[in-house]
CSV table of C-alpha atoms in Angstrom, one decimal:
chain,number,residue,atom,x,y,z
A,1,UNK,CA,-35.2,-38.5,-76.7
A,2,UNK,CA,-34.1,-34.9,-75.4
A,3,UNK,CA,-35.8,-33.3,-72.7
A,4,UNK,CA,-36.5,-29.7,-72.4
A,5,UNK,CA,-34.5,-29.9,-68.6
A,6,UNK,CA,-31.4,-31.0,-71.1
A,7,UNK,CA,-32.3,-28.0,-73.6
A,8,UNK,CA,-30.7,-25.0,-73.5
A,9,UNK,CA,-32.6,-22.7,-71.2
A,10,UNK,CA,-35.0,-20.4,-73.0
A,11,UNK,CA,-34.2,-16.4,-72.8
A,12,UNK,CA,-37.9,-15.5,-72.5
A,13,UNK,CA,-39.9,-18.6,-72.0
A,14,UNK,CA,-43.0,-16.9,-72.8
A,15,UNK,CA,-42.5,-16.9,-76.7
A,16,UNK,CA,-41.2,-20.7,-76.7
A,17,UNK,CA,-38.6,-22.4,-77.9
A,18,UNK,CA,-39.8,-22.1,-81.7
A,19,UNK,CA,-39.3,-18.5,-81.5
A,20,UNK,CA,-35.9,-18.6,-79.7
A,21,UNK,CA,-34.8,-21.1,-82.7
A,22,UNK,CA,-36.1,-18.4,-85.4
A,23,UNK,CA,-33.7,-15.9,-83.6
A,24,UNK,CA,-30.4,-18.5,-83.1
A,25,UNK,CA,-31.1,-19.2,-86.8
A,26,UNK,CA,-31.5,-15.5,-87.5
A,27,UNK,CA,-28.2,-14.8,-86.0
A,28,UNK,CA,-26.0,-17.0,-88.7
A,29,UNK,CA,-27.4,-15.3,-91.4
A,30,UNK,CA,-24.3,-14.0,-93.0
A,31,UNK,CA,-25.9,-11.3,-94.9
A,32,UNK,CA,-27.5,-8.3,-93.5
A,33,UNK,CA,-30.6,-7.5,-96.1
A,34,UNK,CA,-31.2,-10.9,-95.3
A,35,UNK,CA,-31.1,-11.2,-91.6
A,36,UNK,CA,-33.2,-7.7,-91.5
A,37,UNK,CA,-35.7,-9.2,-93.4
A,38,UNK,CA,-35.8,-12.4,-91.5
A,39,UNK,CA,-35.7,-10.4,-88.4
A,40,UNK,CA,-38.8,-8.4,-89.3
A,41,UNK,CA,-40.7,-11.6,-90.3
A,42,UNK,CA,-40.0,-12.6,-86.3
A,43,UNK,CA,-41.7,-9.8,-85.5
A,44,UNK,CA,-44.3,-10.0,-87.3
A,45,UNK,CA,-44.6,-13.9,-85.5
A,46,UNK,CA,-43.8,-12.3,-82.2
A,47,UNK,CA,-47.0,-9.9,-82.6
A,48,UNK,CA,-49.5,-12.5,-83.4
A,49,UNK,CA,-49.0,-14.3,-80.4
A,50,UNK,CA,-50.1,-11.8,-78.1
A,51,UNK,CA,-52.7,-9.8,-80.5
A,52,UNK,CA,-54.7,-8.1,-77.1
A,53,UNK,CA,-51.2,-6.2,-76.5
A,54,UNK,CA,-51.3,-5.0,-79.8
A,55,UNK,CA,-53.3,-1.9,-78.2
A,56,UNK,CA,-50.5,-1.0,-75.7
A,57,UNK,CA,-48.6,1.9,-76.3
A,58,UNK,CA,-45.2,1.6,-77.5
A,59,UNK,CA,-45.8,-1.9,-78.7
A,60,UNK,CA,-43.6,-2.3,-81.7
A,61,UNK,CA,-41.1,-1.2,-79.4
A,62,UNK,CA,-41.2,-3.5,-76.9
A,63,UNK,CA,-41.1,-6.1,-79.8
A,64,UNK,CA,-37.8,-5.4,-80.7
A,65,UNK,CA,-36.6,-4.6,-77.6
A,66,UNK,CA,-37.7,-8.6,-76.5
A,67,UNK,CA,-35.8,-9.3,-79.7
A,68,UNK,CA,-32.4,-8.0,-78.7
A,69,UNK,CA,-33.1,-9.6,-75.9
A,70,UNK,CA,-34.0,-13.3,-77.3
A,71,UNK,CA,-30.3,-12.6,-79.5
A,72,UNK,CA,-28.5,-11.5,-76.8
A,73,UNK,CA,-27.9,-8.3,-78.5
A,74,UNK,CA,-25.6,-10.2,-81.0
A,75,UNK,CA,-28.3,-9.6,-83.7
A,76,UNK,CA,-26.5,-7.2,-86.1
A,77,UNK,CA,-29.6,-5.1,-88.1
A,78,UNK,CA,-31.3,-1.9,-88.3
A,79,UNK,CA,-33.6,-1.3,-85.3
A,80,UNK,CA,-36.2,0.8,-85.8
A,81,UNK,CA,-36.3,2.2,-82.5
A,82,UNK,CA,-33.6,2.5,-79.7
A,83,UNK,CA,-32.6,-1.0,-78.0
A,84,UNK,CA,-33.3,-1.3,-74.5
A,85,UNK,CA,-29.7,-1.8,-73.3
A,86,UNK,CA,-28.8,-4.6,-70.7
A,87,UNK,CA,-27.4,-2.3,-68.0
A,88,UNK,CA,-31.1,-1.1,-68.1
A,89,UNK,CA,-32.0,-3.9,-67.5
A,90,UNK,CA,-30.3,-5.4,-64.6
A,91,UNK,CA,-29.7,-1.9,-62.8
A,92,UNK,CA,-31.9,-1.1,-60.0
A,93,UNK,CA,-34.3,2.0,-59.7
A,94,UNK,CA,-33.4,4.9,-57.5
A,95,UNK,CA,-35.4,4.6,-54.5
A,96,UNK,CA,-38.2,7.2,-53.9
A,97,UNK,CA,-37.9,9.5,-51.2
A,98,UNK,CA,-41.2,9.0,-48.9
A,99,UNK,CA,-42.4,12.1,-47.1
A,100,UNK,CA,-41.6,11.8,-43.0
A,101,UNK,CA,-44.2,13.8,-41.9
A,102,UNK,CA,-44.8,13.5,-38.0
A,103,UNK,CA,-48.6,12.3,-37.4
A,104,UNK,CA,-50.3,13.3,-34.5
A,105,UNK,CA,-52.7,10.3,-34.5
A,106,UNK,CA,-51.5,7.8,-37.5
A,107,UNK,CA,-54.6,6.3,-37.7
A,108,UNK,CA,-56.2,9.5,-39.3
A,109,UNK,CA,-53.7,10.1,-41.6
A,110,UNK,CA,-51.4,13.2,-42.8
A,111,UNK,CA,-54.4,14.2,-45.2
A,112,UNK,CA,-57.4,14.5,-41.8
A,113,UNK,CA,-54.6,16.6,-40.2
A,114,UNK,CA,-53.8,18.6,-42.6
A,115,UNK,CA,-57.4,19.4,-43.5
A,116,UNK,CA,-58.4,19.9,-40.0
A,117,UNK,CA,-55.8,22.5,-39.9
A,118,UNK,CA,-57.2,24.4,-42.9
A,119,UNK,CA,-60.8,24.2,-41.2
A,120,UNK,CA,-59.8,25.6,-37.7
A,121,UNK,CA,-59.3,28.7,-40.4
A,122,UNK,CA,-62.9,29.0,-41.8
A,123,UNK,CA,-64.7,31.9,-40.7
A,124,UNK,CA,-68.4,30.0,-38.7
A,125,UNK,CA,-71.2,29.0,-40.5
A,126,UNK,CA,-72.9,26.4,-42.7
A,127,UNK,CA,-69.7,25.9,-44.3
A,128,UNK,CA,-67.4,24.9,-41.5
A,129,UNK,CA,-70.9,22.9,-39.7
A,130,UNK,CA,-71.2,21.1,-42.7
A,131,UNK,CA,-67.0,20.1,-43.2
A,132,UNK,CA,-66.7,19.6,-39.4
A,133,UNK,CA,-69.6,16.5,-39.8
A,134,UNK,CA,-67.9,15.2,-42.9
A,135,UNK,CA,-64.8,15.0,-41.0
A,136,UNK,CA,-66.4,14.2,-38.0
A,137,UNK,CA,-67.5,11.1,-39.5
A,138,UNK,CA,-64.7,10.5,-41.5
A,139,UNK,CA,-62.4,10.1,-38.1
A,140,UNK,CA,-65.1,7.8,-37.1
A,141,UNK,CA,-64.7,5.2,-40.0
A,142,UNK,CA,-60.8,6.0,-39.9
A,143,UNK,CA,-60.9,5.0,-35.9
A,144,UNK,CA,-63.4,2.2,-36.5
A,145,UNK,CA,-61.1,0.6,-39.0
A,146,UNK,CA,-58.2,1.3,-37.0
A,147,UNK,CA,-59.6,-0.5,-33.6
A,148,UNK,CA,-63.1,-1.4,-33.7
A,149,UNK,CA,-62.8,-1.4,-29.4
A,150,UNK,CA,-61.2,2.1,-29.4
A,151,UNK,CA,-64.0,3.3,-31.6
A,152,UNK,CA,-65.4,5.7,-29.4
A,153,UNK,CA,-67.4,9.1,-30.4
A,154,UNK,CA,-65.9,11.0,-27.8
A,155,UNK,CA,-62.7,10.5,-28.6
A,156,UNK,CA,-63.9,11.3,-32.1
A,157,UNK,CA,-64.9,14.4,-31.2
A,158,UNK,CA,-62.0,15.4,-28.4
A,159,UNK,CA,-59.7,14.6,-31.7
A,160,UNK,CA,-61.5,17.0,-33.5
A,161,UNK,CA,-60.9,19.3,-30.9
A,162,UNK,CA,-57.5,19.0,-30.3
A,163,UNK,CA,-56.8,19.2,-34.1
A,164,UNK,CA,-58.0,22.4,-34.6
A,165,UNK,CA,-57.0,24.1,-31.3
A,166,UNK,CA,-60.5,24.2,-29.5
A,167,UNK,CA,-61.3,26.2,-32.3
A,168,UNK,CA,-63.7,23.5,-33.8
A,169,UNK,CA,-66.0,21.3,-31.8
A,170,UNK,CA,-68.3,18.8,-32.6
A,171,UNK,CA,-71.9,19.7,-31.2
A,172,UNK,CA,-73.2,17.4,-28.2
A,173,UNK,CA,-76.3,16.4,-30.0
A,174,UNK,CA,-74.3,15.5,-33.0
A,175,UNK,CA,-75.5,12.3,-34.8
A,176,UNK,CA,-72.4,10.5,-36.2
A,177,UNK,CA,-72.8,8.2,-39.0
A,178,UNK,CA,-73.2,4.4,-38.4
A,179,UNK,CA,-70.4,2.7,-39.8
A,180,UNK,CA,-71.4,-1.0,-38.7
A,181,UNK,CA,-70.5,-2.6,-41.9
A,182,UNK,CA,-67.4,-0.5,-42.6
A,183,UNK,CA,-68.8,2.2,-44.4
A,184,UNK,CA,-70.5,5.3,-43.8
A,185,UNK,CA,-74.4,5.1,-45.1
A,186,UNK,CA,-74.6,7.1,-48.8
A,187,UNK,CA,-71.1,5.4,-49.7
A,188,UNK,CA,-71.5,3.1,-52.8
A,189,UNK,CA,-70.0,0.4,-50.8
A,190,UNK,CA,-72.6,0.8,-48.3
A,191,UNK,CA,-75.0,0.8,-51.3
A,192,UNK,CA,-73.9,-2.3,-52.7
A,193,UNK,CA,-74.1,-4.3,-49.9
A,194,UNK,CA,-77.6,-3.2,-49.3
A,195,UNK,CA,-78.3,-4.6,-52.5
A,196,UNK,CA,-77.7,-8.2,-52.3
């Protein structure tokens, strides 16, 4: 009896050793009408095993790319599309160059400091009131997740302060949000929790 640790390991376990036979098998073919067609009838296997992917973009593709891949690109036939090649393959992706940006409080974010340095600019009014209190209670949910201990509304509202210059300040008798669960009130997660 032969046991499938003795086998020959399988290229791409996921389509079985059945499939990985029909390509070996494919591969002595001798001529080449032949081996296309036999190669296209693999295919055609290959796609019903997995018929949700069928709706993927670029399907077929990746069909024949797994099949150069199950023959070790030995397979000598007319590929419909390009071949992934194996330098592709094995060759590692460029990495991405991530935006060093110095924080002032990296709790907040780079996205609360910029916009707080676009709202020191509004002219007063309901406008300004109305973003200052968004952001306002924004900070506060950023801080309360941060540290729930340093939560604090005046340091809320001293950051808000030293963001924009003095120009901005939150009101004494402001009423910040409560974010006892982790989420401001009107927030669907808020809503959701409500509801159980």
């Amino acid at each position: 009896m032969t046991y499938n640790t003795q086998r020959e390991k399988m290229i791409l376990p996921e389509y079985g050793r059945i499939i990985q036979e029909m390509v070996d098998i494919c591969l002595l073919i001798e001529d080449r009408e032949e081996r296309q067609e036999c190669a296209e009838s693999i295919i055609a296997v290959m796609a019903t095993m997995n018929p949700n992917d069928s709706q993927q973009p670029d399907y077929e593709h990746k069909l024949w790319d797994q099949l150069a891949i199950l023959s070790n690109y030995q397979l000598d036939i007319d590929y419909p599309f390009e071949v992934i090649k194996p330098e592709d393959i094995t060759s590692r992706p460029k990495p991405l160059k991530y935006p060093m940006k110095r924080i002032r409080y990296r709790h907040y974010g780079h996205l609360t400091e910029s916009f707080m340095h676009k709202l020191k600019d509004l002219p007063e009014g309901p406008e300004r009131e109305e973003l200052m209190a968004m952001m306002a209670n924004y900070m506060k949910r950023s801080l309360y997740n941060w540290n729930r201990d340093a939560m604090d509304e005046r340091k809320v509202a001293a950051d808000v302060k030293s963001y924009t210059d003095g120009n901005v300040a939150v009101p004494e008798d402001f009423h910040f949000a409560s974010v006892a669960n982790g989420h401001l009130p009107g927030s669907n997660a808020s809503k959701k929790k409500r509801k159980r």
